[in-house]
Amino acid sequence: MDGSSTMSILNSVFKFMKDGDVFMIIIAGIWLFGIVVAFERFLQLFRKYDVDGPSFMNELQRYILSNDIQGAIRVCSGSDGALAKVLKSGLKKERNKDHLKFKMP
């Protein structure tokens, strides 16, 4: 794309916005708000809820194999990650070591 075609596209967009009057400005504002919220959620997901999976699973497996299910639940409670929340829920339901040992790789 050269500069003149880019300007032509921008002029078309601005004309479309102007023809839409106030309603197009409101729609554009809501769209922009949605993009900002989606971007913030994406960053939150990857910053706050990031868990080092292999090391977390190794620590959890040590507790489970030593039959310390409460300790494994405490380890899961110490993390905000989605992996920890799912595993904690499973540990609360399955307190029998034989079932857990069968499910662990």
Short mmCIF file of N, CA, C and O in Angstrom, two decimals:
data_model
loop_
_atom_site.label_atom_id
_atom_site.label_comp_id
_atom_site.label_asym_id
_atom_site.label_seq_id
_atom_site.Cartn_x
_atom_site.Cartn_y
_atom_site.Cartn_z
N MET A 1 0.83 -1.18 0.00
CA MET A 1 0.00 0.00 0.00
C MET A 1 0.87 1.24 0.00
O MET A 1 1.80 1.35 0.79
N ASP A 2 0.57 2.14 -0.83
CA ASP A 2 1.31 3.39 -0.82
C ASP A 2 0.57 4.41 0.04
O ASP A 2 -0.51 4.16 0.56
N GLY A 3 1.17 5.55 0.22
CA GLY A 3 0.64 6.57 1.11
C GLY A 3 -0.73 7.10 0.70
O GLY A 3 -1.56 7.39 1.54
N SER A 4 -0.97 7.24 -0.60
CA SER A 4 -2.24 7.81 -1.05
C SER A 4 -3.41 6.87 -0.80
O SER A 4 -4.51 7.31 -0.45
N SER A 5 -3.18 5.55 -0.96
CA SER A 5 -4.28 4.61 -0.72
C SER A 5 -4.58 4.50 0.78
O SER A 5 -5.73 4.32 1.16
N THR A 6 -3.54 4.62 1.62
CA THR A 6 -3.76 4.62 3.06
C THR A 6 -4.58 5.83 3.47
O THR A 6 -5.52 5.72 4.27
N MET A 7 -4.26 6.98 2.92
CA MET A 7 -5.01 8.20 3.22
C MET A 7 -6.45 8.08 2.71
O MET A 7 -7.38 8.57 3.36
N SER A 8 -6.62 7.44 1.57
CA SER A 8 -7.96 7.26 1.02
C SER A 8 -8.81 6.37 1.95
O SER A 8 -9.98 6.66 2.18
N ILE A 9 -8.19 5.32 2.48
CA ILE A 9 -8.90 4.44 3.42
C ILE A 9 -9.26 5.20 4.69
O ILE A 9 -10.39 5.11 5.19
N LEU A 10 -8.29 5.95 5.22
CA LEU A 10 -8.56 6.73 6.43
C LEU A 10 -9.65 7.77 6.19
O LEU A 10 -10.51 7.99 7.06
N ASN A 11 -9.61 8.42 5.05
CA ASN A 11 -10.66 9.39 4.72
C ASN A 11 -12.02 8.72 4.65
O ASN A 11 -13.02 9.28 5.11
N SER A 12 -12.08 7.51 4.09
CA SER A 12 -13.34 6.78 4.02
C SER A 12 -13.86 6.44 5.41
O SER A 12 -15.06 6.54 5.69
N VAL A 13 -12.97 6.01 6.29
CA VAL A 13 -13.36 5.66 7.65
C VAL A 13 -13.87 6.91 8.38
O VAL A 13 -14.91 6.87 9.04
N PHE A 14 -13.15 8.01 8.26
CA PHE A 14 -13.59 9.23 8.92
C PHE A 14 -14.92 9.74 8.36
O PHE A 14 -15.77 10.23 9.11
N LYS A 15 -15.12 9.61 7.06
CA LYS A 15 -16.39 10.01 6.45
C LYS A 15 -17.52 9.13 6.96
O LYS A 15 -18.60 9.61 7.30
N PHE A 16 -17.25 7.83 7.07
CA PHE A 16 -18.24 6.89 7.58
C PHE A 16 -18.61 7.24 9.03
O PHE A 16 -19.78 7.21 9.41
N MET A 17 -17.60 7.56 9.84
CA MET A 17 -17.85 7.95 11.23
C MET A 17 -18.66 9.24 11.30
O MET A 17 -19.57 9.37 12.11
N LYS A 18 -18.31 10.19 10.43
CA LYS A 18 -19.02 11.48 10.43
C LYS A 18 -20.46 11.30 9.99
O LYS A 18 -21.37 11.91 10.58
N ASP A 19 -20.70 10.44 9.01
CA ASP A 19 -22.06 10.21 8.53
C ASP A 19 -22.90 9.48 9.58
O ASP A 19 -24.12 9.65 9.62
N GLY A 20 -22.26 8.70 10.43
CA GLY A 20 -22.98 7.97 11.47
C GLY A 20 -23.34 8.83 12.65
O GLY A 20 -24.09 8.41 13.53
N ASP A 21 -22.77 10.01 12.71
CA ASP A 21 -23.07 10.99 13.75
C ASP A 21 -22.67 10.46 15.13
O ASP A 21 -21.68 9.77 15.27
N VAL A 22 -23.41 10.79 16.14
CA VAL A 22 -23.06 10.48 17.53
C VAL A 22 -23.06 8.97 17.78
O VAL A 22 -22.24 8.47 18.55
N PHE A 23 -23.94 8.25 17.10
CA PHE A 23 -24.04 6.82 17.34
C PHE A 23 -22.76 6.08 16.96
O PHE A 23 -22.35 5.13 17.64
N MET A 24 -22.12 6.49 15.90
CA MET A 24 -20.87 5.85 15.50
C MET A 24 -19.76 6.14 16.51
O MET A 24 -18.92 5.29 16.77
N ILE A 25 -19.77 7.31 17.09
CA ILE A 25 -18.77 7.65 18.11
C ILE A 25 -19.00 6.79 19.35
O ILE A 25 -18.04 6.27 19.95
N ILE A 26 -20.25 6.59 19.72
CA ILE A 26 -20.56 5.74 20.87
C ILE A 26 -20.14 4.30 20.59
O ILE A 26 -19.51 3.65 21.44
N ILE A 27 -20.45 3.79 19.42
CA ILE A 27 -20.07 2.42 19.05
C ILE A 27 -18.55 2.27 19.04
O ILE A 27 -18.00 1.28 19.54
N ALA A 28 -17.85 3.25 18.50
CA ALA A 28 -16.38 3.20 18.47
C ALA A 28 -15.81 3.24 19.89
O ALA A 28 -14.83 2.54 20.19
N GLY A 29 -16.41 4.03 20.76
CA GLY A 29 -15.95 4.09 22.14
C GLY A 29 -16.14 2.77 22.87
O GLY A 29 -15.27 2.30 23.60
N ILE A 30 -17.30 2.15 22.66
CA ILE A 30 -17.55 0.84 23.28
C ILE A 30 -16.60 -0.20 22.72
O ILE A 30 -16.09 -1.06 23.46
N TRP A 31 -16.35 -0.17 21.43
CA TRP A 31 -15.42 -1.10 20.81
C TRP A 31 -14.01 -0.93 21.40
O TRP A 31 -13.35 -1.90 21.74
N LEU A 32 -13.58 0.32 21.53
CA LEU A 32 -12.26 0.59 22.09
C LEU A 32 -12.18 0.12 23.55
O LEU A 32 -11.18 -0.47 23.95
N PHE A 33 -13.23 0.34 24.31
CA PHE A 33 -13.27 -0.13 25.70
C PHE A 33 -13.15 -1.66 25.75
O PHE A 33 -12.43 -2.21 26.59
N GLY A 34 -13.85 -2.35 24.86
CA GLY A 34 -13.77 -3.81 24.80
C GLY A 34 -12.38 -4.30 24.47
O GLY A 34 -11.89 -5.28 25.05
N ILE A 35 -11.70 -3.63 23.55
CA ILE A 35 -10.33 -4.01 23.19
C ILE A 35 -9.40 -3.81 24.38
O ILE A 35 -8.56 -4.67 24.67
N VAL A 36 -9.56 -2.72 25.10
CA VAL A 36 -8.71 -2.45 26.27
C VAL A 36 -8.94 -3.50 27.36
O VAL A 36 -7.99 -4.02 27.95
N VAL A 37 -10.19 -3.84 27.62
CA VAL A 37 -10.51 -4.84 28.64
C VAL A 37 -9.94 -6.21 28.23
O VAL A 37 -9.36 -6.92 29.06
N ALA A 38 -10.09 -6.59 26.97
CA ALA A 38 -9.57 -7.87 26.50
C ALA A 38 -8.05 -7.91 26.63
O ALA A 38 -7.48 -8.93 27.05
N PHE A 39 -7.38 -6.84 26.30
CA PHE A 39 -5.92 -6.78 26.41
C PHE A 39 -5.49 -6.89 27.87
O PHE A 39 -4.54 -7.61 28.20
N GLU A 40 -6.19 -6.20 28.77
CA GLU A 40 -5.86 -6.26 30.19
C GLU A 40 -6.07 -7.67 30.74
O GLU A 40 -5.26 -8.18 31.51
N ARG A 41 -7.14 -8.33 30.35
CA ARG A 41 -7.40 -9.71 30.80
C ARG A 41 -6.31 -10.65 30.30
O ARG A 41 -5.87 -11.55 31.00
N PHE A 42 -5.89 -10.46 29.07
CA PHE A 42 -4.83 -11.29 28.49
C PHE A 42 -3.54 -11.13 29.28
O PHE A 42 -2.88 -12.12 29.63
N LEU A 43 -3.16 -9.90 29.60
CA LEU A 43 -1.96 -9.66 30.38
C LEU A 43 -2.09 -10.24 31.78
O LEU A 43 -1.15 -10.83 32.32
N GLN A 44 -3.25 -10.09 32.39
CA GLN A 44 -3.48 -10.62 33.73
C GLN A 44 -3.34 -12.14 33.74
O GLN A 44 -2.76 -12.70 34.66
N LEU A 45 -3.87 -12.77 32.72
CA LEU A 45 -3.81 -14.23 32.63
C LEU A 45 -2.38 -14.72 32.57
O LEU A 45 -2.02 -15.70 33.22
N PHE A 46 -1.55 -14.07 31.83
CA PHE A 46 -0.18 -14.54 31.65
C PHE A 46 0.80 -14.04 32.70
O PHE A 46 1.86 -14.61 32.85
N ARG A 47 0.46 -13.01 33.43
CA ARG A 47 1.37 -12.52 34.47
C ARG A 47 1.05 -13.13 35.83
O ARG A 47 1.88 -13.75 36.46
N LYS A 48 -0.18 -12.95 36.28
CA LYS A 48 -0.54 -13.36 37.62
C LYS A 48 -0.75 -14.86 37.73
O LYS A 48 -0.36 -15.47 38.71
N TYR A 49 -1.38 -15.45 36.76
CA TYR A 49 -1.77 -16.84 36.87
C TYR A 49 -0.78 -17.81 36.24
O TYR A 49 -1.10 -18.96 36.03
N ASP A 50 0.40 -17.36 35.94
CA ASP A 50 1.41 -18.23 35.35
C ASP A 50 2.03 -19.11 36.43
O ASP A 50 2.45 -18.64 37.48
N VAL A 51 2.07 -20.42 36.18
CA VAL A 51 2.64 -21.39 37.12
C VAL A 51 3.68 -22.21 36.36
O VAL A 51 3.45 -22.60 35.22
N ASP A 52 4.81 -22.47 37.02
CA ASP A 52 5.82 -23.36 36.43
C ASP A 52 5.31 -24.79 36.58
O ASP A 52 5.47 -25.40 37.63
N GLY A 53 4.68 -25.30 35.55
CA GLY A 53 3.99 -26.58 35.59
C GLY A 53 4.84 -27.77 36.03
O GLY A 53 4.46 -28.49 36.96
N PRO A 54 5.99 -28.02 35.39
CA PRO A 54 6.78 -29.20 35.77
C PRO A 54 7.25 -29.19 37.22
O PRO A 54 7.13 -30.21 37.92
N SER A 55 7.75 -28.07 37.70
CA SER A 55 8.22 -28.04 39.09
C SER A 55 7.04 -28.12 40.06
O SER A 55 7.14 -28.76 41.11
N PHE A 56 5.93 -27.51 39.71
CA PHE A 56 4.73 -27.57 40.55
C PHE A 56 4.24 -29.01 40.64
O PHE A 56 3.91 -29.50 41.72
N MET A 57 4.20 -29.70 39.51
CA MET A 57 3.73 -31.09 39.50
C MET A 57 4.68 -32.00 40.26
O MET A 57 4.23 -32.93 40.94
N ASN A 58 6.01 -31.77 40.16
CA ASN A 58 6.97 -32.58 40.91
C ASN A 58 6.75 -32.42 42.41
O ASN A 58 6.77 -33.41 43.16
N GLU A 59 6.57 -31.20 42.86
CA GLU A 59 6.33 -30.96 44.29
C GLU A 59 5.02 -31.60 44.74
O GLU A 59 4.97 -32.24 45.80
N LEU A 60 4.00 -31.46 43.93
CA LEU A 60 2.71 -32.05 44.25
C LEU A 60 2.79 -33.57 44.29
O LEU A 60 2.23 -34.21 45.18
N GLN A 61 3.51 -34.15 43.36
CA GLN A 61 3.64 -35.61 43.29
C GLN A 61 4.36 -36.15 44.53
O GLN A 61 4.01 -37.22 45.03
N ARG A 62 5.35 -35.42 45.04
CA ARG A 62 6.04 -35.85 46.26
C ARG A 62 5.07 -35.96 47.42
O ARG A 62 5.10 -36.93 48.19
N TYR A 63 4.21 -34.97 47.57
CA TYR A 63 3.22 -35.01 48.65
C TYR A 63 2.24 -36.16 48.46
O TYR A 63 1.89 -36.87 49.42
N ILE A 64 1.78 -36.34 47.25
CA ILE A 64 0.78 -37.38 46.99
C ILE A 64 1.37 -38.77 47.21
O ILE A 64 0.74 -39.62 47.84
N LEU A 65 2.57 -39.01 46.72
CA LEU A 65 3.18 -40.33 46.88
C LEU A 65 3.54 -40.63 48.33
O LEU A 65 3.64 -41.80 48.71
N SER A 66 3.74 -39.60 49.14
CA SER A 66 3.99 -39.83 50.57
C SER A 66 2.68 -39.84 51.37
O SER A 66 2.70 -39.84 52.58
N ASN A 67 1.57 -39.87 50.66
CA ASN A 67 0.23 -39.95 51.23
C ASN A 67 -0.11 -38.74 52.11
O ASN A 67 -0.87 -38.85 53.05
N ASP A 68 0.46 -37.58 51.79
CA ASP A 68 0.15 -36.34 52.49
C ASP A 68 -0.75 -35.48 51.60
O ASP A 68 -0.31 -34.51 50.99
N ILE A 69 -2.01 -35.88 51.52
CA ILE A 69 -2.96 -35.19 50.65
C ILE A 69 -3.21 -33.77 51.15
O ILE A 69 -3.33 -32.83 50.35
N GLN A 70 -3.27 -33.59 52.47
CA GLN A 70 -3.48 -32.25 53.01
C GLN A 70 -2.32 -31.33 52.65
O GLN A 70 -2.52 -30.15 52.36
N GLY A 71 -1.09 -31.88 52.65
CA GLY A 71 0.06 -31.08 52.23
C GLY A 71 -0.04 -30.68 50.77
O GLY A 71 0.30 -29.55 50.39
N ALA A 72 -0.51 -31.60 49.93
CA ALA A 72 -0.69 -31.30 48.50
C ALA A 72 -1.75 -30.22 48.32
O ALA A 72 -1.61 -29.32 47.48
N ILE A 73 -2.80 -30.28 49.12
CA ILE A 73 -3.85 -29.26 49.04
C ILE A 73 -3.30 -27.90 49.48
O ILE A 73 -3.60 -26.87 48.89
N ARG A 74 -2.43 -27.89 50.51
CA ARG A 74 -1.81 -26.63 50.95
C ARG A 74 -0.92 -26.05 49.86
O ARG A 74 -0.89 -24.83 49.66
N VAL A 75 -0.18 -26.92 49.15
CA VAL A 75 0.66 -26.43 48.05
C VAL A 75 -0.21 -25.79 46.98
O VAL A 75 0.12 -24.72 46.45
N CYS A 76 -1.32 -26.42 46.66
CA CYS A 76 -2.23 -25.87 45.65
C CYS A 76 -2.85 -24.56 46.13
O CYS A 76 -3.08 -23.65 45.34
N SER A 77 -3.11 -24.45 47.42
CA SER A 77 -3.70 -23.22 47.96
C SER A 77 -2.73 -22.05 47.91
O SER A 77 -3.15 -20.90 47.89
N GLY A 78 -1.45 -22.34 47.88
CA GLY A 78 -0.44 -21.29 47.85
C GLY A 78 -0.25 -20.65 46.50
O GLY A 78 0.50 -19.69 46.35
N SER A 79 -0.91 -21.15 45.47
CA SER A 79 -0.76 -20.62 44.13
C SER A 79 -2.10 -20.11 43.61
O SER A 79 -3.15 -20.67 43.92
N ASP A 80 -2.05 -19.04 42.81
CA ASP A 80 -3.28 -18.47 42.23
C ASP A 80 -3.57 -19.01 40.84
O ASP A 80 -4.56 -18.65 40.24
N GLY A 81 -2.70 -19.87 40.33
CA GLY A 81 -2.84 -20.34 38.96
C GLY A 81 -4.04 -21.25 38.75
O GLY A 81 -4.53 -21.89 39.68
N ALA A 82 -4.48 -21.32 37.50
CA ALA A 82 -5.63 -22.16 37.17
C ALA A 82 -5.29 -23.64 37.38
O ALA A 82 -6.13 -24.41 37.83
N LEU A 83 -4.05 -24.03 37.06
CA LEU A 83 -3.63 -25.42 37.26
C LEU A 83 -3.76 -25.81 38.72
O LEU A 83 -4.29 -26.88 39.04
N ALA A 84 -3.33 -24.96 39.62
CA ALA A 84 -3.41 -25.25 41.05
C ALA A 84 -4.86 -25.36 41.52
O ALA A 84 -5.19 -26.23 42.33
N LYS A 85 -5.71 -24.50 41.01
CA LYS A 85 -7.12 -24.54 41.42
C LYS A 85 -7.81 -25.82 40.97
O LYS A 85 -8.58 -26.43 41.72
N VAL A 86 -7.51 -26.26 39.75
CA VAL A 86 -8.11 -27.49 39.24
C VAL A 86 -7.60 -28.69 40.02
O VAL A 86 -8.38 -29.57 40.42
N LEU A 87 -6.30 -28.75 40.26
CA LEU A 87 -5.74 -29.87 41.00
C LEU A 87 -6.22 -29.90 42.45
O LEU A 87 -6.47 -30.96 43.00
N LYS A 88 -6.36 -28.73 43.05
CA LYS A 88 -6.87 -28.66 44.42
C LYS A 88 -8.29 -29.21 44.49
O LYS A 88 -8.64 -29.96 45.41
N SER A 89 -9.10 -28.87 43.53
CA SER A 89 -10.47 -29.38 43.49
C SER A 89 -10.47 -30.90 43.37
O SER A 89 -11.24 -31.59 44.05
N GLY A 90 -9.60 -31.44 42.51
CA GLY A 90 -9.52 -32.88 42.36
C GLY A 90 -9.00 -33.56 43.61
O GLY A 90 -9.47 -34.64 43.99
N LEU A 91 -8.04 -32.94 44.28
CA LEU A 91 -7.50 -33.52 45.51
C LEU A 91 -8.53 -33.55 46.63
O LEU A 91 -8.56 -34.48 47.44
N LYS A 92 -9.37 -32.55 46.68
CA LYS A 92 -10.40 -32.52 47.72
C LYS A 92 -11.42 -33.62 47.51
O LYS A 92 -11.95 -34.18 48.46
N LYS A 93 -11.69 -33.95 46.24
CA LYS A 93 -12.68 -34.99 45.95
C LYS A 93 -12.08 -36.39 46.08
O LYS A 93 -12.75 -37.30 46.52
N GLU A 94 -10.85 -36.56 45.68
CA GLU A 94 -10.20 -37.87 45.69
C GLU A 94 -9.15 -37.92 46.78
O GLU A 94 -7.99 -37.59 46.57
N ARG A 95 -9.52 -38.34 47.95
CA ARG A 95 -8.56 -38.40 49.05
C ARG A 95 -7.96 -39.78 49.21
O ARG A 95 -7.14 -40.00 50.08
N ASN A 96 -8.34 -40.71 48.37
CA ASN A 96 -7.82 -42.06 48.44
C ASN A 96 -6.53 -42.15 47.63
O ASN A 96 -6.51 -41.86 46.44
N LYS A 97 -5.42 -42.56 48.24
CA LYS A 97 -4.11 -42.59 47.58
C LYS A 97 -4.11 -43.50 46.36
O LYS A 97 -3.46 -43.20 45.36
N ASP A 98 -4.82 -44.63 46.42
CA ASP A 98 -4.80 -45.56 45.30
C ASP A 98 -5.39 -44.92 44.04
O ASP A 98 -4.87 -45.09 42.95
N HIS A 99 -6.45 -44.14 44.22
CA HIS A 99 -7.03 -43.47 43.05
C HIS A 99 -6.08 -42.42 42.50
O HIS A 99 -5.90 -42.30 41.30
N LEU A 100 -5.43 -41.67 43.39
CA LEU A 100 -4.51 -40.62 42.95
C LEU A 100 -3.28 -41.22 42.29
O LEU A 100 -2.80 -40.74 41.29
N LYS A 101 -2.77 -42.30 42.86
CA LYS A 101 -1.57 -42.93 42.28
C LYS A 101 -1.88 -43.46 40.89
O LYS A 101 -1.05 -43.37 39.99
N PHE A 102 -3.07 -43.98 40.70
CA PHE A 102 -3.46 -44.50 39.40
C PHE A 102 -3.55 -43.37 38.38
O PHE A 102 -3.20 -43.54 37.23
N LYS A 103 -3.98 -42.20 38.79
CA LYS A 103 -4.17 -41.08 37.88
C LYS A 103 -2.88 -40.33 37.58
O LYS A 103 -2.79 -39.65 36.58
N MET A 104 -1.89 -40.43 38.45
CA MET A 104 -0.63 -39.72 38.24
C MET A 104 0.23 -40.50 37.25
O MET A 104 0.28 -41.71 37.31
N PRO A 105 0.93 -39.81 36.34
CA PRO A 105 1.78 -40.52 35.37
C PRO A 105 3.00 -41.13 36.02
O PRO A 105 3.49 -40.77 37.01
#
